[in-house]
mmCIF file of C-alpha atoms in Angstrom:
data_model
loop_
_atom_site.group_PDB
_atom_site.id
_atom_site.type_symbol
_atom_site.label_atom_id
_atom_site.label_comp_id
_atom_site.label_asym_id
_atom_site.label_seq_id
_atom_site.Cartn_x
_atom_site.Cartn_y
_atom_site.Cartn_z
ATOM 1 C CA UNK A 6 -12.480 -4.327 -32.789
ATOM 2 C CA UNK A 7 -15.388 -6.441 -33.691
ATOM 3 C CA UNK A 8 -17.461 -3.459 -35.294
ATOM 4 C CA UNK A 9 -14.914 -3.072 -37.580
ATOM 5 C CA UNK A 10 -14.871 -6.135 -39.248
ATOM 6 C CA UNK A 11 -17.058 -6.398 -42.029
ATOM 7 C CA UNK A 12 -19.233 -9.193 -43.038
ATOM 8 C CA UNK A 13 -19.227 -11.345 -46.119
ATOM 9 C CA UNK A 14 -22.005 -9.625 -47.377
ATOM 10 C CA UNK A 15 -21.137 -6.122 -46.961
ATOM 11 C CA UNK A 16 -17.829 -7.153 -48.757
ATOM 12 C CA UNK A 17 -19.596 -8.110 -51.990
ATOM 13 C CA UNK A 18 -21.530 -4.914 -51.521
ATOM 14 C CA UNK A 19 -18.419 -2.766 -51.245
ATOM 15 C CA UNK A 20 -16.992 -4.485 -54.383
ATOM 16 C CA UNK A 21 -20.034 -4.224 -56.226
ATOM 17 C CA UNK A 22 -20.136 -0.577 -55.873
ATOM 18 C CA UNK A 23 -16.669 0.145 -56.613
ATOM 19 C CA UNK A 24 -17.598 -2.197 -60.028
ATOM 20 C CA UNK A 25 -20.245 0.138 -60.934
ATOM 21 C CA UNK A 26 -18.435 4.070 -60.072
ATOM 22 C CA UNK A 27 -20.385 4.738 -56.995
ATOM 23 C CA UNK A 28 -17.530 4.674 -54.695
ATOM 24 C CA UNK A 29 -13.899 6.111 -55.695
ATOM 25 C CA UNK A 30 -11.008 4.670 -54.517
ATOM 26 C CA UNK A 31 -8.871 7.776 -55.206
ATOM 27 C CA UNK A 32 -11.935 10.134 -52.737
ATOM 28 C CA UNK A 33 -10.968 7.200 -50.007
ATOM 29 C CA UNK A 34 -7.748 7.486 -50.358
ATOM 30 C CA UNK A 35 -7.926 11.255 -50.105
ATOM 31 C CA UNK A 36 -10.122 11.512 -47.203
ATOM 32 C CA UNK A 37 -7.695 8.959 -45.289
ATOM 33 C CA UNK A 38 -5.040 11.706 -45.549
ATOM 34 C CA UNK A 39 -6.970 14.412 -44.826
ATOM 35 C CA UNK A 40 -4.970 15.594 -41.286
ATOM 36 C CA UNK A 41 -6.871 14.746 -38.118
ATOM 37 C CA UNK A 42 -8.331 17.419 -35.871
ATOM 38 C CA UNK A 43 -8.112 17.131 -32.332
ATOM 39 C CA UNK A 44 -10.505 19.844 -30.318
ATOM 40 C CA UNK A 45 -8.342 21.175 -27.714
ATOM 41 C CA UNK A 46 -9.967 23.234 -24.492
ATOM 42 C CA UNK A 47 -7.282 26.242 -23.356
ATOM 43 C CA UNK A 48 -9.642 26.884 -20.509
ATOM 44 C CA UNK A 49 -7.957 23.012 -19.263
ATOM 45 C CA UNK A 50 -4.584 22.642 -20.737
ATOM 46 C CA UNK A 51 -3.028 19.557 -20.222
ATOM 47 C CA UNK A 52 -0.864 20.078 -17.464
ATOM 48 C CA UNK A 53 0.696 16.028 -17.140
ATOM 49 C CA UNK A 54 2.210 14.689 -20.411
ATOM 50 C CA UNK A 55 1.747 10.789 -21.061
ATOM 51 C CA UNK A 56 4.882 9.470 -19.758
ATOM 52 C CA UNK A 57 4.179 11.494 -16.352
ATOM 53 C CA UNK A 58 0.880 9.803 -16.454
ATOM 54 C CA UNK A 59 2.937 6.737 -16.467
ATOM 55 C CA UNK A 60 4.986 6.882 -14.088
ATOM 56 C CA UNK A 61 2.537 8.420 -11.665
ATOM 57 C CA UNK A 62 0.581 5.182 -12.422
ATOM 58 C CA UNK A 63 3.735 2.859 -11.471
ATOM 59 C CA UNK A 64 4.376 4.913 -8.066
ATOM 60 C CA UNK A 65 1.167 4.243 -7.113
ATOM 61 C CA UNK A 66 0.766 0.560 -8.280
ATOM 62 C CA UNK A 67 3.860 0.211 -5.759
ATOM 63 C CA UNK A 68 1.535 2.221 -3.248
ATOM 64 C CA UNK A 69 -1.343 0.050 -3.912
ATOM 65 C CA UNK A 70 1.005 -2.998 -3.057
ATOM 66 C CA UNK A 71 2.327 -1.554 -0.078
ATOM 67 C CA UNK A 72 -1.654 -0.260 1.380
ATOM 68 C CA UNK A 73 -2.953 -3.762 0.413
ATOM 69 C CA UNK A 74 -0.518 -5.850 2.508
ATOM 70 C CA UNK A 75 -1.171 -3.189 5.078
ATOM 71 C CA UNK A 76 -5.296 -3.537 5.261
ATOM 72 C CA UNK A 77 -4.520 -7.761 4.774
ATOM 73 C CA UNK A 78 -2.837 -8.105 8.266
ATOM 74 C CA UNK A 79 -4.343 -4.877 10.235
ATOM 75 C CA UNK A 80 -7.532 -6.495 8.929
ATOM 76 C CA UNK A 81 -6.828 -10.081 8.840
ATOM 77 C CA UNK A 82 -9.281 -10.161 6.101
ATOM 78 C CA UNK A 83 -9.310 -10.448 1.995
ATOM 79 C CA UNK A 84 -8.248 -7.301 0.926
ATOM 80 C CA UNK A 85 -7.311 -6.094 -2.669
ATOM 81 C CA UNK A 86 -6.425 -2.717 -3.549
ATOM 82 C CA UNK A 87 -5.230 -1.467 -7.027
ATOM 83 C CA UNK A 88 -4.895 1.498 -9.355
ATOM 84 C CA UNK A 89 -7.923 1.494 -11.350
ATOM 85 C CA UNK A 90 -6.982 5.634 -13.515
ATOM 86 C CA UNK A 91 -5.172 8.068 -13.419
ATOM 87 C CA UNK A 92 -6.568 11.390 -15.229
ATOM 88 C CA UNK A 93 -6.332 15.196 -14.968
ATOM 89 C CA UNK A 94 -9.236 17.090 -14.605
ATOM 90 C CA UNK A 95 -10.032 20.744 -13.184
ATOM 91 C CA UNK A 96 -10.042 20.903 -9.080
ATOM 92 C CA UNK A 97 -13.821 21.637 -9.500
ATOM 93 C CA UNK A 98 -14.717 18.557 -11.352
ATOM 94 C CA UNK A 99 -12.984 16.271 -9.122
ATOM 95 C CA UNK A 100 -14.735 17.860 -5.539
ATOM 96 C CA UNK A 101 -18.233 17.242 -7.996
ATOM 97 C CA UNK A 102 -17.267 14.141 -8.389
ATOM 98 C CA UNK A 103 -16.840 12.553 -5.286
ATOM 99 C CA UNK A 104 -19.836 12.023 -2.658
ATOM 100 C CA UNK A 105 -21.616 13.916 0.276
ATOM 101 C CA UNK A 106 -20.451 13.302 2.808
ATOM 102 C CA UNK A 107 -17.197 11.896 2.537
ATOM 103 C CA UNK A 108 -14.144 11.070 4.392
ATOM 104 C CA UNK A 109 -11.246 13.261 3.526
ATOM 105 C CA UNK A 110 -7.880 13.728 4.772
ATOM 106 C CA UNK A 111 -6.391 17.202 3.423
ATOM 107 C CA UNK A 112 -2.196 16.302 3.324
ATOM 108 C CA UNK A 113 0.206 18.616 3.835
ATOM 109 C CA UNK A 114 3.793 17.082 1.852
ATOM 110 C CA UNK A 115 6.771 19.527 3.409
ATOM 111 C CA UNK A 116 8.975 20.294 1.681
ATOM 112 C CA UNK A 117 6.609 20.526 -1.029
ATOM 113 C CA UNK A 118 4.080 23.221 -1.189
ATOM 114 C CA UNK A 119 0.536 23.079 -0.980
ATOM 115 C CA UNK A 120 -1.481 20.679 -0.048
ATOM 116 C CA UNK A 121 -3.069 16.883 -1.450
ATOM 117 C CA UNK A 122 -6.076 15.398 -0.529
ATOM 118 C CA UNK A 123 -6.715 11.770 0.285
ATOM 119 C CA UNK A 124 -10.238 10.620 -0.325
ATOM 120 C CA UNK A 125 -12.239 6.976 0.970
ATOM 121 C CA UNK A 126 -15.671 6.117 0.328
ATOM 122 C CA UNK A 127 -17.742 6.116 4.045
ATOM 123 C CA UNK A 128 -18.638 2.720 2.368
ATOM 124 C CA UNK A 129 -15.214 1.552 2.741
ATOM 125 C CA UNK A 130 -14.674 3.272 6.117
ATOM 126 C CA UNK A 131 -17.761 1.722 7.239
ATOM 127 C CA UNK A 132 -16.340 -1.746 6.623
ATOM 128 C CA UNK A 133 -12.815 -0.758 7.916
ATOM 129 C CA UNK A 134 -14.567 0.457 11.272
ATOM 130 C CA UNK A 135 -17.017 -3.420 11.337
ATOM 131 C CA UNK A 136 -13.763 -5.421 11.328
ATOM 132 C CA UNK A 137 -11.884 -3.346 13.943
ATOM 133 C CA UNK A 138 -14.633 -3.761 16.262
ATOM 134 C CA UNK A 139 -15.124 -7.357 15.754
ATOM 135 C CA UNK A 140 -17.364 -7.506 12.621
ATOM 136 C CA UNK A 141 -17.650 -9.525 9.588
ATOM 137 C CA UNK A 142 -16.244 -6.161 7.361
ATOM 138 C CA UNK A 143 -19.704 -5.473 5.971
ATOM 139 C CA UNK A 144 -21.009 -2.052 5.209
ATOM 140 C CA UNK A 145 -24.465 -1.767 7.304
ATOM 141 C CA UNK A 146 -24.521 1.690 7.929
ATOM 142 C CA UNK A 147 -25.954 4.404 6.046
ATOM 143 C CA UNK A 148 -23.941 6.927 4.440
ATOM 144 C CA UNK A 149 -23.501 9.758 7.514
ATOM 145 C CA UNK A 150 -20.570 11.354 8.737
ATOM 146 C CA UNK A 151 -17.899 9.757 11.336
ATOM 147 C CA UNK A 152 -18.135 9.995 14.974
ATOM 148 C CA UNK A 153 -15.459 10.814 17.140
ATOM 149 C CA UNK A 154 -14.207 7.589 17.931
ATOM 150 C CA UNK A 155 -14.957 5.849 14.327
ATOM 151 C CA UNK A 156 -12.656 9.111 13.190
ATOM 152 C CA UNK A 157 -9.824 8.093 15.686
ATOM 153 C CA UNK A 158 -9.939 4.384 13.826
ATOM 154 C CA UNK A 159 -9.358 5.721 10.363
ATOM 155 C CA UNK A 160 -7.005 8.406 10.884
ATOM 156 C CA UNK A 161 -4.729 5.755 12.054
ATOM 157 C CA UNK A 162 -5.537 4.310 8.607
ATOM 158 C CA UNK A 163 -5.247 7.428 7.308
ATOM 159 C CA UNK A 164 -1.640 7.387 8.896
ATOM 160 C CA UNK A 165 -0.268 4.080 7.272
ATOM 161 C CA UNK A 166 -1.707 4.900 4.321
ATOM 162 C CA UNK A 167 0.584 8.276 4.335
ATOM 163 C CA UNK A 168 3.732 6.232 4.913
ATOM 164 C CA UNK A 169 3.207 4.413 2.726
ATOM 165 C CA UNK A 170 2.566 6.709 0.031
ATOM 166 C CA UNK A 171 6.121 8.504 0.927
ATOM 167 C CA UNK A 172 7.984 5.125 0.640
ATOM 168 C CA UNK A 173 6.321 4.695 -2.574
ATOM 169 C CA UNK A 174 7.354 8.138 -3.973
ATOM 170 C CA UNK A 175 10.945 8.117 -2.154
ATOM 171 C CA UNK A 176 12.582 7.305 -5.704
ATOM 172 C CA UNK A 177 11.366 10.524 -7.083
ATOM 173 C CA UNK A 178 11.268 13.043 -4.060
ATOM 174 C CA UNK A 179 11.546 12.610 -0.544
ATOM 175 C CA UNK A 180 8.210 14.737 1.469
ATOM 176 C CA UNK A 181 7.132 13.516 4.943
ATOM 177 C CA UNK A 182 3.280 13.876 4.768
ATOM 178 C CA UNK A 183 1.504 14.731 7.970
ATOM 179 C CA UNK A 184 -2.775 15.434 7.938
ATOM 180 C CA UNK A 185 -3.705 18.775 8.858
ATOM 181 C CA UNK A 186 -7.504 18.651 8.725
ATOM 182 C CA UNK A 187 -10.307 16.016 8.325
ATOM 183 C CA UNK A 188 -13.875 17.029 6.252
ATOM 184 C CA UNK A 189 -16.962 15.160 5.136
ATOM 185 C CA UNK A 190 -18.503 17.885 2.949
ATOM 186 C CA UNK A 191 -15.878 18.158 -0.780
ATOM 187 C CA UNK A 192 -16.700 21.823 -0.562
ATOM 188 C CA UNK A 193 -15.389 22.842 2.875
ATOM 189 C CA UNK A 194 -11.810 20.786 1.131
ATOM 190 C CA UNK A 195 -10.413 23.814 -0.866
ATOM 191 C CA UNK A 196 -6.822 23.278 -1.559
ATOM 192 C CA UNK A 197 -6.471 25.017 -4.644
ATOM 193 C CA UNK A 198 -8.815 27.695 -6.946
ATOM 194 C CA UNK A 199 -11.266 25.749 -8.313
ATOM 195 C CA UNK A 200 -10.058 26.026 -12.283
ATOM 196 C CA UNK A 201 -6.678 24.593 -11.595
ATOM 197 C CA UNK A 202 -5.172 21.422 -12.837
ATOM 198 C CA UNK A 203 -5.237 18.691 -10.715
ATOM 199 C CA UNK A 204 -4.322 14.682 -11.268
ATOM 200 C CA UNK A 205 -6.238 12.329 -10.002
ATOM 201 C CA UNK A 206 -5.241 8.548 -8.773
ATOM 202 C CA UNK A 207 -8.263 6.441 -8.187
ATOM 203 C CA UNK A 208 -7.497 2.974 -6.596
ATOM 204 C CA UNK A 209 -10.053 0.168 -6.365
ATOM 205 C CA UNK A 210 -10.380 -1.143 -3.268
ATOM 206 C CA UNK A 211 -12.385 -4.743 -1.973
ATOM 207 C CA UNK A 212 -12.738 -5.292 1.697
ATOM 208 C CA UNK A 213 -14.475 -8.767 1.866
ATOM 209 C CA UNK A 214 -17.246 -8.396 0.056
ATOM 210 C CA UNK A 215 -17.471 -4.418 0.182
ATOM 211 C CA UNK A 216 -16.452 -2.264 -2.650
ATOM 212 C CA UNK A 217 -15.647 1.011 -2.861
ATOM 213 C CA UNK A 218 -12.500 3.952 -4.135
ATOM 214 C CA UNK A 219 -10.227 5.271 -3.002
ATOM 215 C CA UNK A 220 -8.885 8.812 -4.253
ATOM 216 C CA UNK A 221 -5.495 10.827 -4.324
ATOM 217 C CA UNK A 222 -5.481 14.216 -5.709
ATOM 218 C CA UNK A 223 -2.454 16.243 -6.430
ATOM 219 C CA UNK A 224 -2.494 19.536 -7.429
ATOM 220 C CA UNK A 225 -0.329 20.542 -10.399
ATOM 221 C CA UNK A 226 1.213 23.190 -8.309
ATOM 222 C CA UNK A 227 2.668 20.871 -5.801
ATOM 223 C CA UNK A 228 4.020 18.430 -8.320
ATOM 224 C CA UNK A 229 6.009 21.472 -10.642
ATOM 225 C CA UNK A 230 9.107 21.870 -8.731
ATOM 226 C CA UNK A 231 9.752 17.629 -9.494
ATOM 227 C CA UNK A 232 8.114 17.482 -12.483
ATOM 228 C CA UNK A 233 11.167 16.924 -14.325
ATOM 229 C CA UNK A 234 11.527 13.945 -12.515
ATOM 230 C CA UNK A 235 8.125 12.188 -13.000
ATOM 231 C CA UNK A 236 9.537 10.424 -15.869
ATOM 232 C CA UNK A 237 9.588 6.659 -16.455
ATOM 233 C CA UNK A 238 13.495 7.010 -16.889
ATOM 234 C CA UNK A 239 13.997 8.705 -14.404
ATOM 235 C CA UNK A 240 12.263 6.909 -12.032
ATOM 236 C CA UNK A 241 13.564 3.369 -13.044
ATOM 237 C CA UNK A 242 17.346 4.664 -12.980
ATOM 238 C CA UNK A 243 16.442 5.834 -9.266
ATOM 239 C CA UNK A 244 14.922 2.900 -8.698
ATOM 240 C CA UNK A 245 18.078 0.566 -9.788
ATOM 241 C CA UNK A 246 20.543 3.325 -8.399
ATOM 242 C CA UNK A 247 18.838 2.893 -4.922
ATOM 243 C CA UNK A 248 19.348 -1.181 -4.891
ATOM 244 C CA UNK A 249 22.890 -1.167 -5.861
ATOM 245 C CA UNK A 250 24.164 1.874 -3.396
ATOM 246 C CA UNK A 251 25.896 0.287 -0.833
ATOM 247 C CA UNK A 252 24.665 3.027 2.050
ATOM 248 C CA UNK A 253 21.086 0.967 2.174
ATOM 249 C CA UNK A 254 22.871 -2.654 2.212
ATOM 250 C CA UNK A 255 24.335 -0.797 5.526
ATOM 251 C CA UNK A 256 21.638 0.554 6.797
ATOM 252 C CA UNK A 257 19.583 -2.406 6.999
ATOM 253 C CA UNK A 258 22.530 -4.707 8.273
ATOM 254 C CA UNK A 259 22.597 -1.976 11.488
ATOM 255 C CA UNK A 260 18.689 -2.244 11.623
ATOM 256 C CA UNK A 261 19.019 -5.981 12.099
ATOM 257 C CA UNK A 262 21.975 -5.946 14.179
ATOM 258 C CA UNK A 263 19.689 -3.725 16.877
ATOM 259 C CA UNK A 264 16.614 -5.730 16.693
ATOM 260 C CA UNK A 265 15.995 -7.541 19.857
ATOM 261 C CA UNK A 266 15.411 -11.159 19.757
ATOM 262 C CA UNK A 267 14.446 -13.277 22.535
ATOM 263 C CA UNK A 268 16.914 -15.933 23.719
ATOM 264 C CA UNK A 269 15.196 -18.749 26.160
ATOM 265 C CA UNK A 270 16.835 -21.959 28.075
ATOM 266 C CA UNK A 271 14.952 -25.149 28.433
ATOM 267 C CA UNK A 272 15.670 -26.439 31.533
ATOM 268 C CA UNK A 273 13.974 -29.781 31.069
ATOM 269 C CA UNK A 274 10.134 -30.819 30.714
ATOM 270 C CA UNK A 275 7.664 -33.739 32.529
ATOM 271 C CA UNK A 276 4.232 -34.824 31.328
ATOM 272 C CA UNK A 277 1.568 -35.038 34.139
ATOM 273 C CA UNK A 278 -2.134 -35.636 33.831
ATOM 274 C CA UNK A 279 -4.636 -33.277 34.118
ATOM 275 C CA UNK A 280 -5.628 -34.478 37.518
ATOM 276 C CA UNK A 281 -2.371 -34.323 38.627
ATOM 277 C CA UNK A 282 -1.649 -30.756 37.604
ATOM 278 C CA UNK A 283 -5.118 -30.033 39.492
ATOM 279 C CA UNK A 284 -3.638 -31.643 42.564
ATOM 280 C CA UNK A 285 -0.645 -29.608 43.086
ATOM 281 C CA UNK A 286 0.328 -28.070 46.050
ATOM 282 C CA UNK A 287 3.359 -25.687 47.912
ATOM 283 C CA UNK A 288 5.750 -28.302 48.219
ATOM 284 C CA UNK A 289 4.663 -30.260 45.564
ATOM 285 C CA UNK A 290 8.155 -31.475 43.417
ATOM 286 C CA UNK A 291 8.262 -32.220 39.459
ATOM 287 C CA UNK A 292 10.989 -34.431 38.105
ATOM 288 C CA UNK A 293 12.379 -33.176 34.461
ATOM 289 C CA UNK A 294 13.306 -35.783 32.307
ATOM 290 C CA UNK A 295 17.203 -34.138 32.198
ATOM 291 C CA UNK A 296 19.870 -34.888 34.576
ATOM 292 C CA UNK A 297 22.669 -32.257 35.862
ATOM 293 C CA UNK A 298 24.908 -33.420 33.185
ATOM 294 C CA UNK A 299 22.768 -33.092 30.393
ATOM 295 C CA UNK A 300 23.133 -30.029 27.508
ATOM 296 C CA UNK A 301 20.277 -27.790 27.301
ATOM 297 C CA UNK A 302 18.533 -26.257 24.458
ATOM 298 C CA UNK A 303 18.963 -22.658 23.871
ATOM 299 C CA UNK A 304 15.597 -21.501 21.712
ATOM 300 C CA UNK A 305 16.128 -18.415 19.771
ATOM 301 C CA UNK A 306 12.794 -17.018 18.627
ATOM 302 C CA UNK A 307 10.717 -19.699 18.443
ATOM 303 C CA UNK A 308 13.885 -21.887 16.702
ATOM 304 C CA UNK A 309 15.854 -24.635 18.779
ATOM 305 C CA UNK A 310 19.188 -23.018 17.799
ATOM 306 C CA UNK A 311 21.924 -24.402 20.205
ATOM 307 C CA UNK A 312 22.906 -26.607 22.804
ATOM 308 C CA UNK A 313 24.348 -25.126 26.187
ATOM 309 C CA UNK A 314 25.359 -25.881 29.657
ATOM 310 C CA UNK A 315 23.754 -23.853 32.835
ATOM 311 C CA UNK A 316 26.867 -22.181 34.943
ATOM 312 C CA UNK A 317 27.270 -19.015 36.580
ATOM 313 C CA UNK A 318 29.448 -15.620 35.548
ATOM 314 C CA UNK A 319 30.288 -13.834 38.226
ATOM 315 C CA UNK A 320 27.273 -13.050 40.390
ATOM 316 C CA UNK A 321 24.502 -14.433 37.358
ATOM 317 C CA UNK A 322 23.444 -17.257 36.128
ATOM 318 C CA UNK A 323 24.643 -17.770 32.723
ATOM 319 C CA UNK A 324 24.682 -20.506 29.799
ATOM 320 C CA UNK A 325 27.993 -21.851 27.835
ATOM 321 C CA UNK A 326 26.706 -22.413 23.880
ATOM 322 C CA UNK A 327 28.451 -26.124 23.487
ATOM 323 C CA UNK A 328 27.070 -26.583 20.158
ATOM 324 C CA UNK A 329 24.795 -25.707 16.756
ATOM 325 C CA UNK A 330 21.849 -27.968 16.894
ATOM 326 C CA UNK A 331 21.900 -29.694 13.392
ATOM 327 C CA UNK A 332 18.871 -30.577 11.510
ATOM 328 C CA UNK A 333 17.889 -33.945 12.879
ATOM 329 C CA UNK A 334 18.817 -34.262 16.486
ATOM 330 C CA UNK A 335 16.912 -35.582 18.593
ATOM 331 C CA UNK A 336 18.326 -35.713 21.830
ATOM 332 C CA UNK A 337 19.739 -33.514 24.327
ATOM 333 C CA UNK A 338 22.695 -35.369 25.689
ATOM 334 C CA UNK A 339 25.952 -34.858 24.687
#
C-alpha cells in the first residue's frame, strides 16, 4: 500500500519526536492491542460464510467458461464473459440496483424451492439481438423493453444459459431449471420478501465492443437445504469423485458409439473446363480417372479413412474395406 509507506522526511520527524517525549512508544503499543470493533447490522445477518462465497465464485467461473464458449460460436463473434463479485445483500437492494427496464428471466430450480432470477443488461440484449439478425453486435438502440420476436431470440439465450448453469452446479446438487416468467420492470420480479438475504453473482460480459452485466440472484432460502455442501471441499472431492467413477467413462463411450457419422465412397473424379461443364447435355458421358479394378476411397467424415472395393450384398450395393489408408498414400490402386 503506497499510502502507507512513509517518506524520508516524515521518518526523521517520527524519530525526532519520540527523542523529545511527544510520542510514547508504550501508548502505541497499547493502542495496537486495543481489540478491533467490527459494526455488525442484525437487521442483514450474514447469511453466506467466506468459504461459501468461494465456492459459489468457482461454480460460476466454470459457468462463465461454459456461457462464453456458448455466445463465441452462437455469435461467431469476440465474446468474453467472467465473474466480476459475488456479495450478499438484502432482496431490496439488489431489485434497486439493477435498471428500468430490464430483461429478466425469473428461474424456477425443481427440486429446489423457490425461485432465482437471471438478469442481462437490454444493452447486452441489444447487441445479442444486432448479430443474430446480421449486425455488427453494436448496441444502437435505446434502452426500451423487448418486442415479441427480439424476446423469442433471447429466451433461447436465456435457455443455454440455464443449462449451462445446471452443468456447472451438477457437482454440488443436481436441479433442472426451467423459466417461468419474463419482466422488464425489477419491481413486478418478487421472488422473495423484500428484507431477505439474497447472493448475488455478477459476471462481466463483452460482446465486440459492447459492455454490459450480467446478474444471478439466489435467494438464501433456496440455497439452505445444500448449504452444507457449498464448501470448497466439498465441491473439489465431488469434482475429483465424478472424473474417476467409472459410470461417466461409460456413459460417454455409449454416447459416441450412437453418434451417427457419415460414411461416403469415391467412385472416381475428372477435371473439365468451365465451358465444358456449361456444354453438357442428356447423354453427355464423363470418364473417371479409375478403372473397374481399382480400390476406392471410403471418406469417413470429412477423413479419407479406407480403401474398398464396390460389390453387391444380396439385393444392395455394398463396399468390401480392403485396407487402412496410411498417412502418405497417394494413390488408389492396389
Amino acid at each position: 500500500m503506497a499510502d502507507d509507506v512513509l517518506s524520508q522526511s516524515e521518518i526523521d520527524k517520527l524519530l525526532a519526536a519520540f527523542a523529545t517525549g511527544d510520542v510514547n512508544a508504550d501508548e502505541i503499543k497499547a493502542e495496537g492491542e486495543q481489540k478491533k470493533v467490527k459494526t455488525y447490522d442484525f437487521k442483514r445477518p450474514d447469511k453466506f460464510s467466506k468459504d461459501q462465497i468461494r465456492t459459489l465464485n468457482m461454480l460460476h467461473d466454470n459457468f462463465a467458461r461454459l456461457f462464453n464458449t456458448y455466445l463465441s460460436t452462437y455469435l461467431r463473434a469476440l465474446v468474453s464473459v467472467e465473474v466480476a463479485s459475488v456479495e450478499q445483500l438484502t432482496y431490496q437492494e439488489f431489485v434497486q440496483s439493477i435498471s428500468n427496464p430490464s430483461v429478466i428471466g425469473i428461474l424456477a430450480v425443481p427440486p429446489l424451492k423457490g425461485n432465482i432470477i437471471m438478469e442481462f443488461d437490454t444493452g447486452i440484449c441489444f447487441a445479442i439481438i444486432d448479430r443474430v439478425f446480421g449486425g455488427q453486435g453494436e448496441n444502437t438502440v435505446k434502452s426500451r423493453v423487448l418486442t415479441e420476436i427480439e424476446e423469442a431470440v433471447i429466451r433461447r439465450v436465456f435457455d443455454k444459459a440455464m443449462s449451462h448453469l445446471r452443468e456447472a452446479w451438477a457437482n454440488v446438487a443436481q436441479f433442472t431449471p426451467k423459466i417461468e416468467a419474463m419482466e422488464s420492470n425489477p419491481q413486478f420480479a418478487q421472488i422473495v420478501p423484500p428484507s431477505d438475504m439474497v447472493v448475488i453473482i455478477t459476471l462481466q460480459m463483452r460482446i465486440g465492443p459492447v459492455e454490459g452485466l450480467m446478474n444471478i440472484c439466489i435467494p438464501y432460502l433456496v440455497l439452505e437445504p445444500i448449504m452444507s455442501k457449498l464448501t470448497t471441499t466439498f465441491w473439489v472431492a465431488a469434482s475429483v469423485t465424478k472424473e474417476e467413477h467409472p459410470e461417466h467413462e461409460e456413459f460417454i463411450r455409449r454416447k459416441i458409439n450412437r453418434t451417427s457419422v457419415p460414411v461416403i465412397v469415391q467412385m472416381g473424379s475428372f477435371d473439365i473446363t468451365v465451358q465444358e461443364f456449361l456444354s453438357l447435355s442428356y447423354g453427355d458421358v464423363l470418364q473417371m480417372d479409375t478403372k473397374v479394378d481399382d480400390e476406392l476411397k471410403c471418406i469417413i467424415g470429412n477423413i479419407e479413412k479406407f480403401y474398398c472395393r464396390p460389390g453387391t450384398a444380396g439385393k444392395k450395393k455394398a463396399v468390401q474395406i480392403t485396407r487402412v489408408i496410411s498417412e502418405g498414400d497417394e494413390g488408389t490402386n492396389g
